[in-house]
Coordinates of C-alpha atoms (C1' of nucleotides) in Angstrom, one line a residue:
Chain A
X1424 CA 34.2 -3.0 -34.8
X1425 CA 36.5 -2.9 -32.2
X1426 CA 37.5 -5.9 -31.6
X1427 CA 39.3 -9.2 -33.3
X1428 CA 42.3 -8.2 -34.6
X1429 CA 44.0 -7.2 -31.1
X1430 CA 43.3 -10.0 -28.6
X1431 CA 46.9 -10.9 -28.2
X1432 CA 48.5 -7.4 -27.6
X1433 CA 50.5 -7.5 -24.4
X1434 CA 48.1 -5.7 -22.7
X1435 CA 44.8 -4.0 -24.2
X1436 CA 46.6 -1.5 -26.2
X1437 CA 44.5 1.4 -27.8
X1438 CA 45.6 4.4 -26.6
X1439 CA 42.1 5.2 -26.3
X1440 CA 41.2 2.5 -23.5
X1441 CA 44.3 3.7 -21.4
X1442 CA 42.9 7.0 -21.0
X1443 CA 39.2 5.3 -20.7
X1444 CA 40.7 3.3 -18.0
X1445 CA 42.6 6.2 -15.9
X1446 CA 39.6 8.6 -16.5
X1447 CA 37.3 5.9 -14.8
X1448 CA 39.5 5.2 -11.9
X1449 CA 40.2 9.2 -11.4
X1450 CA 36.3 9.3 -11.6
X1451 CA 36.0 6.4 -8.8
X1452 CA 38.7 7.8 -6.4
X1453 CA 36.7 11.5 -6.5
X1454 CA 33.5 10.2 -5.6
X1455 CA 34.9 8.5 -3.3
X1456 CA 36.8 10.7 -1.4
X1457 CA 34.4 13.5 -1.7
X1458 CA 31.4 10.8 -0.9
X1459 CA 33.4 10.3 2.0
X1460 CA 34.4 13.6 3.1
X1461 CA 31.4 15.5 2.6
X1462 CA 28.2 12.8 2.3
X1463 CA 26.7 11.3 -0.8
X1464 CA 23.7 13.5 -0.4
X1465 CA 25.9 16.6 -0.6
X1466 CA 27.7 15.4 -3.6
X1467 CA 26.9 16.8 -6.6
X1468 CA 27.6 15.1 -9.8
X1469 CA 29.1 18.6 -11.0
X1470 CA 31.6 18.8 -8.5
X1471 CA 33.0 15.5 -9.2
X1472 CA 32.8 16.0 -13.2
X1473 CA 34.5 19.2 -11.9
X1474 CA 36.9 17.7 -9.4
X1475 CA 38.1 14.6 -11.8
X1476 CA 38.6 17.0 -14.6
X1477 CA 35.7 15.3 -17.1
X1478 CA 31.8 16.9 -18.5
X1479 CA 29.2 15.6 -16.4
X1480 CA 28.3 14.4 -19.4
X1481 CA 31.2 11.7 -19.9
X1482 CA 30.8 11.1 -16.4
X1483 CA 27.6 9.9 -17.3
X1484 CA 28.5 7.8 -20.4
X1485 CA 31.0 6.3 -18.2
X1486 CA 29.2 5.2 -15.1
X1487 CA 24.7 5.6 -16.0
X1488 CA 23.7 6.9 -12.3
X1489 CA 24.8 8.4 -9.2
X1490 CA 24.9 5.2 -7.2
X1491 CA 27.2 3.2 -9.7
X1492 CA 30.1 5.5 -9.0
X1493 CA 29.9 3.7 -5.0
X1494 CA 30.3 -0.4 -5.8
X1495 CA 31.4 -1.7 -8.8
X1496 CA 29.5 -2.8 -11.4
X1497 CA 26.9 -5.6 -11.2
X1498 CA 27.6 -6.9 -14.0
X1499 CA 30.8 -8.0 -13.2
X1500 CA 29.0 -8.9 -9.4
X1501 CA 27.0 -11.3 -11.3
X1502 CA 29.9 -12.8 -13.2
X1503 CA 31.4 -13.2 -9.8
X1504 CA 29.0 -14.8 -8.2
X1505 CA 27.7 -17.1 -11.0
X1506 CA 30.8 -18.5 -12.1
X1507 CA 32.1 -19.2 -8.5
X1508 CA 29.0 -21.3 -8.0
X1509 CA 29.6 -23.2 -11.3
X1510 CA 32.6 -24.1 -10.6
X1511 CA 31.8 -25.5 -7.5
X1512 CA 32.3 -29.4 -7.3
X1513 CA 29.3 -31.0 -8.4
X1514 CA 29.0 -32.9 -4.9
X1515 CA 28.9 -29.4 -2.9
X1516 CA 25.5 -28.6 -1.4
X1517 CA 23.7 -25.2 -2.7
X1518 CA 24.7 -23.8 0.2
X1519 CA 28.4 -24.3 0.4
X1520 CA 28.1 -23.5 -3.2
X1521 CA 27.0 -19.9 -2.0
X1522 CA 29.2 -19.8 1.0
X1523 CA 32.1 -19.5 -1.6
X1524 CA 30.3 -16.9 -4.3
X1525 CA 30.0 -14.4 -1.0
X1526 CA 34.0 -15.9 -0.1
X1527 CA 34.7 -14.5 -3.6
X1528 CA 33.0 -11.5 -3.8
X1529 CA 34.7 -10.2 -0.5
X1530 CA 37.6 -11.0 -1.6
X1531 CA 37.4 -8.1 -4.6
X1532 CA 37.9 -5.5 -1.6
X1533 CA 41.2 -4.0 -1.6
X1534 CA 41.7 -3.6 2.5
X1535 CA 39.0 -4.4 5.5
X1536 CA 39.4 -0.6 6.0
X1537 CA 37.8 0.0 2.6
X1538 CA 35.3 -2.2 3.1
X1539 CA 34.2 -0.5 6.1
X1540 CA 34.3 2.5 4.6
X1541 CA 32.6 2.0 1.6
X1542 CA 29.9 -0.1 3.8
X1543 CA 29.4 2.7 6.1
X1544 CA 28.5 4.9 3.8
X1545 CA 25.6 2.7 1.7
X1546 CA 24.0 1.6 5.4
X1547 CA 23.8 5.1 6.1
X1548 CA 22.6 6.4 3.1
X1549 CA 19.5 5.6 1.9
X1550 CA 19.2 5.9 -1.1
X1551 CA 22.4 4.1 -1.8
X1552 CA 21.4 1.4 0.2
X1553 CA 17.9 0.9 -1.7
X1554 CA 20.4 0.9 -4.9
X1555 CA 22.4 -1.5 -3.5
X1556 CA 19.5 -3.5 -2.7
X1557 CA 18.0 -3.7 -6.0
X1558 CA 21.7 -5.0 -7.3
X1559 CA 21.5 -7.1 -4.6
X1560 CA 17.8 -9.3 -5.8
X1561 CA 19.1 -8.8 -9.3
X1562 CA 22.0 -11.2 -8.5
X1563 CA 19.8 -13.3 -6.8
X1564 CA 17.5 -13.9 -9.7
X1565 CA 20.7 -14.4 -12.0
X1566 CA 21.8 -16.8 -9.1
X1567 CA 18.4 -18.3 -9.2
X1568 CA 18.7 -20.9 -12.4
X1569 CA 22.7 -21.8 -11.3
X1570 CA 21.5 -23.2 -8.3
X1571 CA 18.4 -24.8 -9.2
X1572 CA 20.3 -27.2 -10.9
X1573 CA 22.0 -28.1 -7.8
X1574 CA 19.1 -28.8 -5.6
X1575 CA 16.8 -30.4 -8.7
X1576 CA 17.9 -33.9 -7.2
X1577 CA 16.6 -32.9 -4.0
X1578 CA 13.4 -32.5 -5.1
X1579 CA 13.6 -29.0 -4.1
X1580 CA 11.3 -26.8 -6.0
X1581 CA 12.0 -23.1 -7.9
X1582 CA 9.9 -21.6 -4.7
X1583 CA 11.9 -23.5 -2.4
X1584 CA 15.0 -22.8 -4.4
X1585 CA 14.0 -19.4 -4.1
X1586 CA 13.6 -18.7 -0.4
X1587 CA 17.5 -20.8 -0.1
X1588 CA 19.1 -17.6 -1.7
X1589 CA 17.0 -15.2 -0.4
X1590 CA 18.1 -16.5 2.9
X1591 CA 21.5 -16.9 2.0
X1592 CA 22.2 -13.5 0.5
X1593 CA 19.6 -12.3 4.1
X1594 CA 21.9 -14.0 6.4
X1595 CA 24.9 -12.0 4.2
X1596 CA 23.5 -8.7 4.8
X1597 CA 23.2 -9.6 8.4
X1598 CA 26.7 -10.4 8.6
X1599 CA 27.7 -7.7 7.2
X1600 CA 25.4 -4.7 9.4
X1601 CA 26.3 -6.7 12.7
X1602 CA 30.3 -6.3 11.1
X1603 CA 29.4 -2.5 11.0
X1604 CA 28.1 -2.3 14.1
X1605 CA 31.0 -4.1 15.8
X1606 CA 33.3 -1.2 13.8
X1607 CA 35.2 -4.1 11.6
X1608 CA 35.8 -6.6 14.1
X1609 CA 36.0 -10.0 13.5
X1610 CA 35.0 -11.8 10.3
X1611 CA 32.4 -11.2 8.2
X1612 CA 32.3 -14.5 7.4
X1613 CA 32.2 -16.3 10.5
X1614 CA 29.2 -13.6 11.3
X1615 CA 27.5 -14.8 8.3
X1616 CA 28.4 -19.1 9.4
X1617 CA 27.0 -18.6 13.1
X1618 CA 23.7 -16.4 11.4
X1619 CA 23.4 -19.5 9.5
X1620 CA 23.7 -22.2 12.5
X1621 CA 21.1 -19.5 14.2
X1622 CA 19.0 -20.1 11.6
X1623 CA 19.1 -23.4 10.6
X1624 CA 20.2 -24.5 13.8
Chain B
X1482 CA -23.0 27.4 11.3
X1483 CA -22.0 23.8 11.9
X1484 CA -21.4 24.7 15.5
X1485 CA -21.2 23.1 18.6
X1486 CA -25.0 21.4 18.5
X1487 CA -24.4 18.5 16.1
X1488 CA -20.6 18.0 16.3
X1489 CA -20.4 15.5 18.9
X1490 CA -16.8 15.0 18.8
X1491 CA -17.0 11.7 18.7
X1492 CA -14.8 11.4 15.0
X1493 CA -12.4 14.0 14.2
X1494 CA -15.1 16.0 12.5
X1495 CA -13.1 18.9 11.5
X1496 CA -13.6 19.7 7.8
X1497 CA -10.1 19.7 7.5
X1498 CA -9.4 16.7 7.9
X1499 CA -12.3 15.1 5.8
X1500 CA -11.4 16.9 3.0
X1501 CA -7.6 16.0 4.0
X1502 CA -9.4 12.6 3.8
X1503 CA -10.8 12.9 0.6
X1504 CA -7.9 14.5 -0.7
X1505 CA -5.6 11.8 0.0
X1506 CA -7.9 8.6 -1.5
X1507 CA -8.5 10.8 -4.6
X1508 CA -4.6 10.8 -4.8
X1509 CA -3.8 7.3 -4.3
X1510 CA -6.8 6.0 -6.5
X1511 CA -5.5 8.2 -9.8
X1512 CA -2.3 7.1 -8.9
X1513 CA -2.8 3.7 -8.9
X1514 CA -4.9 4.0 -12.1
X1515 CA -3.0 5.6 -13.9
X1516 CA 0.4 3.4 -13.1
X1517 CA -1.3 0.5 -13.5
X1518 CA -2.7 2.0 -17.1
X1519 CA 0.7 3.4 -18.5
X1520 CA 3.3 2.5 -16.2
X1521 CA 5.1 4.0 -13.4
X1522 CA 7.9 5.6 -14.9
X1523 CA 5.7 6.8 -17.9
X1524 CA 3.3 8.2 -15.0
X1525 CA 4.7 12.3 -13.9
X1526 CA 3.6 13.6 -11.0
X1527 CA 1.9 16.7 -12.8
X1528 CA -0.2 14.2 -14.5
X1529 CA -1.3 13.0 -11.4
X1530 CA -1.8 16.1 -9.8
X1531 CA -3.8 17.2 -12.7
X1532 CA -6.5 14.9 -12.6
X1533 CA -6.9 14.9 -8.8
X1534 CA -7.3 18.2 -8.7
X1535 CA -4.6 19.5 -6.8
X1536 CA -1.6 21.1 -7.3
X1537 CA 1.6 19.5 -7.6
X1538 CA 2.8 21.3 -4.1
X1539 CA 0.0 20.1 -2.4
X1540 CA 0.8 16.5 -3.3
X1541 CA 3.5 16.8 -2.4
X1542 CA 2.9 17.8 1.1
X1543 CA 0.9 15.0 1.1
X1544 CA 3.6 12.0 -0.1
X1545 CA 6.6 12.9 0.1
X1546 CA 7.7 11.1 -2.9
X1547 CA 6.5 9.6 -5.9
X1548 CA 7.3 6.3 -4.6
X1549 CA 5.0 7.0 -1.1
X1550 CA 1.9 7.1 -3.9
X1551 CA 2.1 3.5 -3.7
X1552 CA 1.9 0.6 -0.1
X1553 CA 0.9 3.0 2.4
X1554 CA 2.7 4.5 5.0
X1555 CA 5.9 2.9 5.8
X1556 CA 5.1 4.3 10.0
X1557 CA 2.0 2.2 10.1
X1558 CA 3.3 -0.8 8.4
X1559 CA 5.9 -0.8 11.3
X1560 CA 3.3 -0.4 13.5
X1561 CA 1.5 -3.3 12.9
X1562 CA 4.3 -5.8 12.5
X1563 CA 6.1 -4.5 15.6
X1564 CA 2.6 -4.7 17.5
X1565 CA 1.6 -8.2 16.3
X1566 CA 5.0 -9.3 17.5
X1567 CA 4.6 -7.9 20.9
X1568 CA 1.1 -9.4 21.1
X1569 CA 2.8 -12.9 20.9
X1570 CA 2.0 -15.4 23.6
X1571 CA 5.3 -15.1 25.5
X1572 CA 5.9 -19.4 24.8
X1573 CA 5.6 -18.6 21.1
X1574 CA 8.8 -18.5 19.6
X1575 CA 10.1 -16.1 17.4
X1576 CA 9.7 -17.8 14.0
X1577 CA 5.8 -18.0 14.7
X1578 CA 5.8 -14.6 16.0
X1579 CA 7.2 -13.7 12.2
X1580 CA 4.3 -15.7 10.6
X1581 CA 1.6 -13.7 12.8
X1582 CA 3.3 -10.7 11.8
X1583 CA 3.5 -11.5 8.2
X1584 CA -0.6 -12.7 7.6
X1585 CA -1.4 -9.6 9.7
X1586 CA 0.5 -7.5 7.0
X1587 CA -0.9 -10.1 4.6
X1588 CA -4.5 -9.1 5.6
X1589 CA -4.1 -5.4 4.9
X1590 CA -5.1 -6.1 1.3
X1591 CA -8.8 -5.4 0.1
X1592 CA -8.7 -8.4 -1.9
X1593 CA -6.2 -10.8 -3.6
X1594 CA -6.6 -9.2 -7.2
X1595 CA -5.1 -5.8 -5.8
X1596 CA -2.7 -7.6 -4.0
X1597 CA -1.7 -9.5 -7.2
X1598 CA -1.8 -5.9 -9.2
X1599 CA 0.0 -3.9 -6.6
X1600 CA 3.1 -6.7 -6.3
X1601 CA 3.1 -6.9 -9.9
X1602 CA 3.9 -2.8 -10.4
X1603 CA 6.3 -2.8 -7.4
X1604 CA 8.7 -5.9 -8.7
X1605 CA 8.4 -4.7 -12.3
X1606 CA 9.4 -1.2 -11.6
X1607 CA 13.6 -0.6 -10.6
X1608 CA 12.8 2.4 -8.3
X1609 CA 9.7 1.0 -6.5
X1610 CA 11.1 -2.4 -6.2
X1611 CA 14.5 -0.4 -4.7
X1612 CA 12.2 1.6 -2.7
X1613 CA 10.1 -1.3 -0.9
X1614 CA 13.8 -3.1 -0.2
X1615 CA 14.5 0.0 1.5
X1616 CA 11.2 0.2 3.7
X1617 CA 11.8 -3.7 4.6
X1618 CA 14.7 -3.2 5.8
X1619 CA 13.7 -0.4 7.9
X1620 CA 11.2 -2.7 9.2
X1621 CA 13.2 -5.5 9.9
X1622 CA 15.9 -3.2 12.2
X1623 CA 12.6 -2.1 13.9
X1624 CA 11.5 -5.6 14.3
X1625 CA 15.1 -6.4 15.9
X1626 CA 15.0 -4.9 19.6
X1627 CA 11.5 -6.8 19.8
X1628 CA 12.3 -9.7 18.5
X1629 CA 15.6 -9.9 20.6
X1630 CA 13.3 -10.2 23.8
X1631 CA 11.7 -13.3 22.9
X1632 CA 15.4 -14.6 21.7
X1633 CA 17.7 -13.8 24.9
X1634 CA 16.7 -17.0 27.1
X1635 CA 18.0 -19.3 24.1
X1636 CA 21.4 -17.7 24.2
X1637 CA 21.1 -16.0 20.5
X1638 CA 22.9 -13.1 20.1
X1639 CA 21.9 -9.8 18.2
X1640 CA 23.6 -10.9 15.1
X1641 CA 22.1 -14.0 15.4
X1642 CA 18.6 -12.2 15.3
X1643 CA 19.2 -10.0 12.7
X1644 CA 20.0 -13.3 11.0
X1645 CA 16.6 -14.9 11.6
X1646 CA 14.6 -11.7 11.4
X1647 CA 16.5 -11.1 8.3
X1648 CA 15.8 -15.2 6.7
X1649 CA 12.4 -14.3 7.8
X1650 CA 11.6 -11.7 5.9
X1651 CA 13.9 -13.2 2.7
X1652 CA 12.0 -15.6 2.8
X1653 CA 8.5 -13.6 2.7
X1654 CA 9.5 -11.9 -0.1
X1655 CA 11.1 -15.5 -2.2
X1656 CA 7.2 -16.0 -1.4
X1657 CA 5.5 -13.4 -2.9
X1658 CA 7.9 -13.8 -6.0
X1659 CA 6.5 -17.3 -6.5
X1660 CA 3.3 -16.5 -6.1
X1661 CA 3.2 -13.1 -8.7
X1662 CA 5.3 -15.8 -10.9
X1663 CA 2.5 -18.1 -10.8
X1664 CA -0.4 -15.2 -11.4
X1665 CA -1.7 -15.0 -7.7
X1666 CA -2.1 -19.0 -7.4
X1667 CA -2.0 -20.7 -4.0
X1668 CA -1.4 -18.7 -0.6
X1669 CA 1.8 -16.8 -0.1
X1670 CA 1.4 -17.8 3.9
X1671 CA 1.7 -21.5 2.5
X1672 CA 4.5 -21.0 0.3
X1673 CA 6.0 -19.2 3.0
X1674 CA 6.1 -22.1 5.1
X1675 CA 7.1 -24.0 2.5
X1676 CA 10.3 -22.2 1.9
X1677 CA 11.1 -21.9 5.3
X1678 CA 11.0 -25.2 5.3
X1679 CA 13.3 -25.9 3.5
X1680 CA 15.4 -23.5 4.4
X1681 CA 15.6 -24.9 8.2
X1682 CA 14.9 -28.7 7.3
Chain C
dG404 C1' -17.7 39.9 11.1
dA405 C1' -12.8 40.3 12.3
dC406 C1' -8.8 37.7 13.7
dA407 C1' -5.4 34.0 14.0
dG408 C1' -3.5 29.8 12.4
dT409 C1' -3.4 26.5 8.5
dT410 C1' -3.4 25.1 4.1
dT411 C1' -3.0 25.9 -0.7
dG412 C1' -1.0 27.2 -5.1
dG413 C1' 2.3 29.1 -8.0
dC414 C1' 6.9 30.2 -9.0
dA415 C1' 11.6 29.9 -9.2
dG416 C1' 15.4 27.0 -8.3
dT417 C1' 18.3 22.6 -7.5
dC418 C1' 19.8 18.3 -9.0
dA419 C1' 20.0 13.8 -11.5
dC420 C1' 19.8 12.4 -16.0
dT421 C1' 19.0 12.4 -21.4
dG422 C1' 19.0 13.6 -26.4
dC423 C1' 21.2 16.2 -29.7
dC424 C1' 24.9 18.2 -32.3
dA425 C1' 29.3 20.0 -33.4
dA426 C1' 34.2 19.6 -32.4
dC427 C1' 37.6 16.3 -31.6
dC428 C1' 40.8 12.4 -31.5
dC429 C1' 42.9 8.0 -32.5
dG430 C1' 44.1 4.5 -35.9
dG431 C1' 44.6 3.3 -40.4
dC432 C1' 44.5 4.5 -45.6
dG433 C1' 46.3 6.1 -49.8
Chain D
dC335 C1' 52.1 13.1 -44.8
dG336 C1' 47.7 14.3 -45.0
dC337 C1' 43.1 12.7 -45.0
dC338 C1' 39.2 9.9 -43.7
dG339 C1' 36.0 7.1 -40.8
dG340 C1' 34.1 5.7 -36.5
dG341 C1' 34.0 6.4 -31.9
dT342 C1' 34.4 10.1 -28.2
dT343 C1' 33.9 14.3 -25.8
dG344 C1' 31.7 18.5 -24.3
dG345 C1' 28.2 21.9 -24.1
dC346 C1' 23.4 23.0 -24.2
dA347 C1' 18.8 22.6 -23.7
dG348 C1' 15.2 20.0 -21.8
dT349 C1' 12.6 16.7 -18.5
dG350 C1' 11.1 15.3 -14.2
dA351 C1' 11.3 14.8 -9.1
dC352 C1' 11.5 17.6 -5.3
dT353 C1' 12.1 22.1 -2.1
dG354 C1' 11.8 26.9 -0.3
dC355 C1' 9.3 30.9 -0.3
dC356 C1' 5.5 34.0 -0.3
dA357 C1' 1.0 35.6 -1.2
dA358 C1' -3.9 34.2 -1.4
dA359 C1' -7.7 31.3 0.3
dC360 C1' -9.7 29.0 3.9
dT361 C1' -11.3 27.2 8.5
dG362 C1' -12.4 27.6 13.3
dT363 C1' -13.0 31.0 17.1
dC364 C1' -14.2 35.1 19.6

DNA sequence: GACAGTTTGGCAGTCACTGCCAACCCGGCG
DNA sequence: CGCCGGGTTGGCAGTGACTGCCAAACTGTC
């Protein structure tokens, strides 16, 4: 239905998606702000629907849960990631191959100060950090097949492939809480390089 | 009545608690039966409460959540990782501290066909599967200050543990994917070791 | 057997989330 | 220009997990 006709339009015309569009990012920019002022806990979904000027129940056709309106979509994670690793040289090792996918995906964050931010806030709340660690093994079972391929010369097996993501995405999430804890110092990725060496060292 | 002459002392006789006791296994067996019969989600908490014969209050007082009905207390879990750590011959390193830790959590099971059963609901179901991430993590920042001990004298640092601790654990759960992938086949210890190894060949 | 401290059960209430339906709006048609 | 069709929105009622509160039931003790 809606689609075909319009792909070449200067930009995605449609009134209609303009408004989808602004309504989504005023959604985004009230949880945040009130996420951040007040906790997520104390955050009711009525006072953003409230605050952005939408029904909770758009709000609810627009992002499905709670924790989406805190991180993107995964979808568009997975995308991310997969295609980054694709389109890594064909003589790159599964590892630098995943090296770049996390290079990418911090990449999508406007400012460090955001990402601290927005990191603070799912470490310290629990059930935002379980969501985000369900997306998380999600894109690591998307991931899964994209690098298998990779390490099938090797004669590396699916288990084995398994645990080199696991560990990847691991040493990732390590970077990232010791980045917290140091308040944004440094780099996450040279946190995540000298996890590695720790580990494969 | 049941006074003083035959209560010994010895066990916690208290009728309390045995009915406390008998409360609780009633609980987690109709739990269990009935996720495993119609699914988690499908499974509500008054239907649970119905046919153990409690009220839905009560169970609550008992698990906190719907997600505690299932893998035990996260407290003792902890316990008996951080213990079996600590119980380490001090030349052991820290990867074969893990491994101890891991079979001793391993051995918890009653047998491998619950095991199997159990995994298979947890990685099947969003919330549970969320749920355990957020326990292992939990774990893992508990395992840090203990594991840190046995990593000083080789110059690691804390993010450097977190790394390994982290790997470790990634790499326990990459293993117990392959094994539910492959219907309880083989030993999750061994395919532990195998994706450790080649993670750090 | 009465008393004190717990535990239990029921009830009402909150909050995330869903299905349903009527009102609505954009974009295109005659 | 007005109307129509398909997608959109908002309100409303309902479900299910979970909590606070209070009265009733119970256990262990004196």
């Amino acid at each position: 239905m809606t689609q075909g006709t319009q792909g070449k339009g200067a930009t995605t015309s449609t009134l209609w998606d303009r408004t989808r569009q602004l309504a989504t990012e005023e959604i985004l920019q009230t949880a945040l702000r009130l996420f951040t002022l007040q906790g997520y806990d104390e955050t009711t979904i009525a006072q953003i629907a409230r605050e952005a000027g939408v029904s909770q129940r758009t709000l609810f056709r627009y992002f499905g849960t709670k924790e989406d309106l805190i991180g993107g979509s995964e979808e568009q994670f997975v995308t991310l990631l997969t295609e980054t690793v694709r389109k890594q040289p064909a003589d790159a090792g599964a590892w630098e191959a995943l090296r770049a996918a996390f290079k990418a995906a911090l990449s999508l964050h406007t400012s460090p100060e955001q990402a601290l931010e927005r990191f603070r806030l799912v470490h310290h709340t629990d059930s935002l950090r379980a969501a985000y660690l369900g997306k998380r093994v999600r894109c690591q079972e998307q991931l899964l097949p994209v690098l298998e391929a990779k390490l099938a010369p090797s004669g590396t097996d699916r288990g084995q492939a398994r645990a080199i993501v696991a560990t990847a995405f691991a040493c990732f999430d390590a970077a990232t809480a010791t980045w917290l804890e140091g308040n944004g110092q440094g780099d996450i990725l040279d946190l995540y390089d000298q996890g590695l060496a720790a580990v494969r060292g």
